[in-house]
Amino acid sequence: MPKTIRKHIINQMKTEFRAISENERLSRAMICAMIAQLDVTVEELADVRCAISEAVTNAVVHAYRGTHSAVGSADITGDTFDASRNTVYILTTLYDDRSVKIIIRDRGCGIPDIRRAMEPLYTTDTTGERSGMGFAIMQSFMDTVKVKSAHGKGTTVELRKKFAPAGSASAAAMTEEPVTDAEDVTEEESSAGQEDIA
């Protein structure tokens, strides 16, 4: 029987924000700043940024179509905003095996046919502004993409990625340029906590 290795949570962040396009940039910045703790490469961060961008944009553009007239408290502009119906929720979890799980959830209209929605070039956008490549892009940059949805209750997208071993990029760079004086080279090691976050 194969031995199961249990991975431990080393950090976790939960956030929520209004489903407006300006917050797509905010979500990328927050999540990538957190992932940087794992000492990932620039290329790995770029992959995650792209996947997050697509997932959050889907929630902003598609999830809350026609819900802006929902009854709720008025904000300073006088517009109504029902926080329970016009919000994107994100849970980002870092693990000690150098992997990340990002859950992006909305409480919008839901996806009637997930399999069809995940087909490249399929879109419900009638304006011609959307390419229908969101899920395909997420799948190309992440190890796994799981989607759950219920009509009128919202959609949950789970993104997972495991990063290369720490220092593999810097080790490759060191072999490309020979070091003339070994005393000038220093190594730093960092250790992360092994405790689960409650």
mmCIF file with all atom_site columns, N, CA and C in Angstrom, residues 24-50:
data_model
loop_
_atom_site.group_PDB
_atom_site.id
_atom_site.type_symbol
_atom_site.label_atom_id
_atom_site.label_alt_id
_atom_site.label_comp_id
_atom_site.label_asym_id
_atom_site.label_entity_id
_atom_site.label_seq_id
_atom_site.pdbx_PDB_ins_code
_atom_site.Cartn_x
_atom_site.Cartn_y
_atom_site.Cartn_z
_atom_site.occupancy
_atom_site.B_iso_or_equiv
_atom_site.pdbx_formal_charge
_atom_site.auth_seq_id
_atom_site.auth_comp_id
_atom_site.auth_asym_id
_atom_site.auth_atom_id
_atom_site.pdbx_PDB_model_num
ATOM 1  N N  . GLU A 1 24 ? -9.892 43.153 -10.318 1.00 0.00 ? 24 GLU A N  1
ATOM 2  C CA . GLU A 1 24 ? -9.170 42.043 -10.947 1.00 0.00 ? 24 GLU A CA 1
ATOM 3  C C  . GLU A 1 24 ? -7.663 42.260 -10.766 1.00 0.00 ? 24 GLU A C  1
ATOM 4  N N  . ARG A 1 25 ? -7.205 43.476 -10.982 1.00 0.00 ? 25 ARG A N  1
ATOM 5  C CA . ARG A 1 25 ? -5.787 43.813 -10.800 1.00 0.00 ? 25 ARG A CA 1
ATOM 6  C C  . ARG A 1 25 ? -5.371 43.649 -9.335  1.00 0.00 ? 25 ARG A C  1
ATOM 7  N N  . LEU A 1 26 ? -6.238 44.084 -8.433  1.00 0.00 ? 26 LEU A N  1
ATOM 8  C CA . LEU A 1 26 ? -5.975 43.957 -6.999  1.00 0.00 ? 26 LEU A CA 1
ATOM 9  C C  . LEU A 1 26 ? -5.807 42.489 -6.599  1.00 0.00 ? 26 LEU A C  1
ATOM 10 N N  . SER A 1 27 ? -6.678 41.619 -7.099  1.00 0.00 ? 27 SER A N  1
ATOM 11 C CA . SER A 1 27 ? -6.606 40.201 -6.741  1.00 0.00 ? 27 SER A CA 1
ATOM 12 C C  . SER A 1 27 ? -5.299 39.578 -7.210  1.00 0.00 ? 27 SER A C  1
ATOM 13 N N  . ARG A 1 28 ? -4.848 39.919 -8.424  1.00 0.00 ? 28 ARG A N  1
ATOM 14 C CA . ARG A 1 28 ? -3.566 39.392 -8.921  1.00 0.00 ? 28 ARG A CA 1
ATOM 15 C C  . ARG A 1 28 ? -2.414 39.825 -8.026  1.00 0.00 ? 28 ARG A C  1
ATOM 16 N N  . ALA A 1 29 ? -2.405 41.111 -7.671  1.00 0.00 ? 29 ALA A N  1
ATOM 17 C CA . ALA A 1 29 ? -1.307 41.644 -6.855  1.00 0.00 ? 29 ALA A CA 1
ATOM 18 C C  . ALA A 1 29 ? -1.259 40.968 -5.486  1.00 0.00 ? 29 ALA A C  1
ATOM 19 N N  . MET A 1 30 ? -2.416 40.821 -4.834  1.00 0.00 ? 30 MET A N  1
ATOM 20 C CA . MET A 1 30 ? -2.451 40.223 -3.500  1.00 0.00 ? 30 MET A CA 1
ATOM 21 C C  . MET A 1 30 ? -2.006 38.766 -3.521  1.00 0.00 ? 30 MET A C  1
ATOM 22 N N  . ILE A 1 31 ? -2.559 37.995 -4.442  1.00 0.00 ? 31 ILE A N  1
ATOM 23 C CA . ILE A 1 31 ? -2.252 36.568 -4.471  1.00 0.00 ? 31 ILE A CA 1
ATOM 24 C C  . ILE A 1 31 ? -0.796 36.329 -4.868  1.00 0.00 ? 31 ILE A C  1
ATOM 25 N N  . CYS A 1 32 ? -0.314 37.073 -5.843  1.00 0.00 ? 32 CYS A N  1
ATOM 26 C CA . CYS A 1 32 ? 1.086  36.883 -6.265  1.00 0.00 ? 32 CYS A CA 1
ATOM 27 C C  . CYS A 1 32 ? 2.064  37.333 -5.182  1.00 0.00 ? 32 CYS A C  1
ATOM 28 N N  . ALA A 1 33 ? 1.723  38.370 -4.433  1.00 0.00 ? 33 ALA A N  1
ATOM 29 C CA . ALA A 1 33 ? 2.584  38.780 -3.320  1.00 0.00 ? 33 ALA A CA 1
ATOM 30 C C  . ALA A 1 33 ? 2.658  37.674 -2.279  1.00 0.00 ? 33 ALA A C  1
ATOM 31 N N  . MET A 1 34 ? 1.555  36.992 -2.057  1.00 0.00 ? 34 MET A N  1
ATOM 32 C CA . MET A 1 34 ? 1.550  35.896 -1.097  1.00 0.00 ? 34 MET A CA 1
ATOM 33 C C  . MET A 1 34 ? 2.354  34.702 -1.623  1.00 0.00 ? 34 MET A C  1
ATOM 34 N N  . ILE A 1 35 ? 2.154  34.352 -2.890  1.00 0.00 ? 35 ILE A N  1
ATOM 35 C CA . ILE A 1 35 ? 2.856  33.212 -3.476  1.00 0.00 ? 35 ILE A CA 1
ATOM 36 C C  . ILE A 1 35 ? 4.363  33.443 -3.512  1.00 0.00 ? 35 ILE A C  1
ATOM 37 N N  . ALA A 1 36 ? 4.784  34.692 -3.623  1.00 0.00 ? 36 ALA A N  1
ATOM 38 C CA . ALA A 1 36 ? 6.219  35.008 -3.675  1.00 0.00 ? 36 ALA A CA 1
ATOM 39 C C  . ALA A 1 36 ? 6.956  34.493 -2.444  1.00 0.00 ? 36 ALA A C  1
ATOM 40 N N  . GLN A 1 37 ? 6.236  34.247 -1.345  1.00 0.00 ? 37 GLN A N  1
ATOM 41 C CA . GLN A 1 37 ? 6.844  33.681 -0.138  1.00 0.00 ? 37 GLN A CA 1
ATOM 42 C C  . GLN A 1 37 ? 7.481  32.321 -0.401  1.00 0.00 ? 37 GLN A C  1
ATOM 43 N N  . LEU A 1 38 ? 7.018  31.635 -1.445  1.00 0.00 ? 38 LEU A N  1
ATOM 44 C CA . LEU A 1 38 ? 7.540  30.311 -1.766  1.00 0.00 ? 38 LEU A CA 1
ATOM 45 C C  . LEU A 1 38 ? 8.798  30.375 -2.618  1.00 0.00 ? 38 LEU A C  1
ATOM 46 N N  . ASP A 1 39 ? 9.300  31.584 -2.887  1.00 0.00 ? 39 ASP A N  1
ATOM 47 C CA . ASP A 1 39 ? 10.505 31.759 -3.698  1.00 0.00 ? 39 ASP A CA 1
ATOM 48 C C  . ASP A 1 39 ? 10.324 31.116 -5.071  1.00 0.00 ? 39 ASP A C  1
ATOM 49 N N  . VAL A 1 40 ? 9.244  31.507 -5.745  1.00 0.00 ? 40 VAL A N  1
ATOM 50 C CA . VAL A 1 40 ? 8.945  30.974 -7.069  1.00 0.00 ? 40 VAL A CA 1
ATOM 51 C C  . VAL A 1 40 ? 9.649  31.810 -8.129  1.00 0.00 ? 40 VAL A C  1
ATOM 52 N N  . THR A 1 41 ? 9.688  31.287 -9.345  1.00 0.00 ? 41 THR A N  1
ATOM 53 C CA . THR A 1 41 ? 10.323 32.022 -10.443 1.00 0.00 ? 41 THR A CA 1
ATOM 54 C C  . THR A 1 41 ? 9.365  33.077 -10.991 1.00 0.00 ? 41 THR A C  1
ATOM 55 N N  . VAL A 1 42 ? 9.917  34.001 -11.743 1.00 0.00 ? 42 VAL A N  1
ATOM 56 C CA . VAL A 1 42 ? 9.105  35.042 -12.382 1.00 0.00 ? 42 VAL A CA 1
ATOM 57 C C  . VAL A 1 42 ? 8.113  34.394 -13.346 1.00 0.00 ? 42 VAL A C  1
ATOM 58 N N  . GLU A 1 43 ? 8.548  33.372 -14.062 1.00 0.00 ? 43 GLU A N  1
ATOM 59 C CA . GLU A 1 43 ? 7.675  32.679 -15.008 1.00 0.00 ? 43 GLU A CA 1
ATOM 60 C C  . GLU A 1 43 ? 6.508  31.992 -14.298 1.00 0.00 ? 43 GLU A C  1
ATOM 61 N N  . GLU A 1 44 ? 6.785  31.363 -13.160 1.00 0.00 ? 44 GLU A N  1
ATOM 62 C CA . GLU A 1 44 ? 5.721  30.706 -12.399 1.00 0.00 ? 44 GLU A CA 1
ATOM 63 C C  . GLU A 1 44 ? 4.706  31.734 -11.893 1.00 0.00 ? 44 GLU A C  1
ATOM 64 N N  . LEU A 1 45 ? 5.208  32.872 -11.419 1.00 0.00 ? 45 LEU A N  1
ATOM 65 C CA . LEU A 1 45 ? 4.295  33.932 -10.974 1.00 0.00 ? 45 LEU A CA 1
ATOM 66 C C  . LEU A 1 45 ? 3.453  34.447 -12.132 1.00 0.00 ? 45 LEU A C  1
ATOM 67 N N  . ALA A 1 46 ? 4.052  34.604 -13.298 1.00 0.00 ? 46 ALA A N  1
ATOM 68 C CA . ALA A 1 46 ? 3.319  35.090 -14.471 1.00 0.00 ? 46 ALA A CA 1
ATOM 69 C C  . ALA A 1 46 ? 2.196  34.116 -14.845 1.00 0.00 ? 46 ALA A C  1
ATOM 70 N N  . ASP A 1 47 ? 2.462  32.814 -14.752 1.00 0.00 ? 47 ASP A N  1
ATOM 71 C CA . ASP A 1 47 ? 1.436  31.806 -15.039 1.00 0.00 ? 47 ASP A CA 1
ATOM 72 C C  . ASP A 1 47 ? 0.245  31.961 -14.102 1.00 0.00 ? 47 ASP A C  1
ATOM 73 N N  . VAL A 1 48 ? 0.536  32.082 -12.806 1.00 0.00 ? 48 VAL A N  1
ATOM 74 C CA . VAL A 1 48 ? -0.534 32.205 -11.814 1.00 0.00 ? 48 VAL A CA 1
ATOM 75 C C  . VAL A 1 48 ? -1.300 33.509 -12.015 1.00 0.00 ? 48 VAL A C  1
ATOM 76 N N  . ARG A 1 49 ? -0.583 34.597 -12.286 1.00 0.00 ? 49 ARG A N  1
ATOM 77 C CA . ARG A 1 49 ? -1.237 35.904 -12.524 1.00 0.00 ? 49 ARG A CA 1
ATOM 78 C C  . ARG A 1 49 ? -2.260 35.802 -13.647 1.00 0.00 ? 49 ARG A C  1
ATOM 79 N N  . CYS A 1 50 ? -1.877 35.129 -14.710 1.00 0.00 ? 50 CYS A N  1
ATOM 80 C CA . CYS A 1 50 ? -2.756 35.004 -15.867 1.00 0.00 ? 50 CYS A CA 1
ATOM 81 C C  . CYS A 1 50 ? -4.007 34.190 -15.521 1.00 0.00 ? 50 CYS A C  1
#
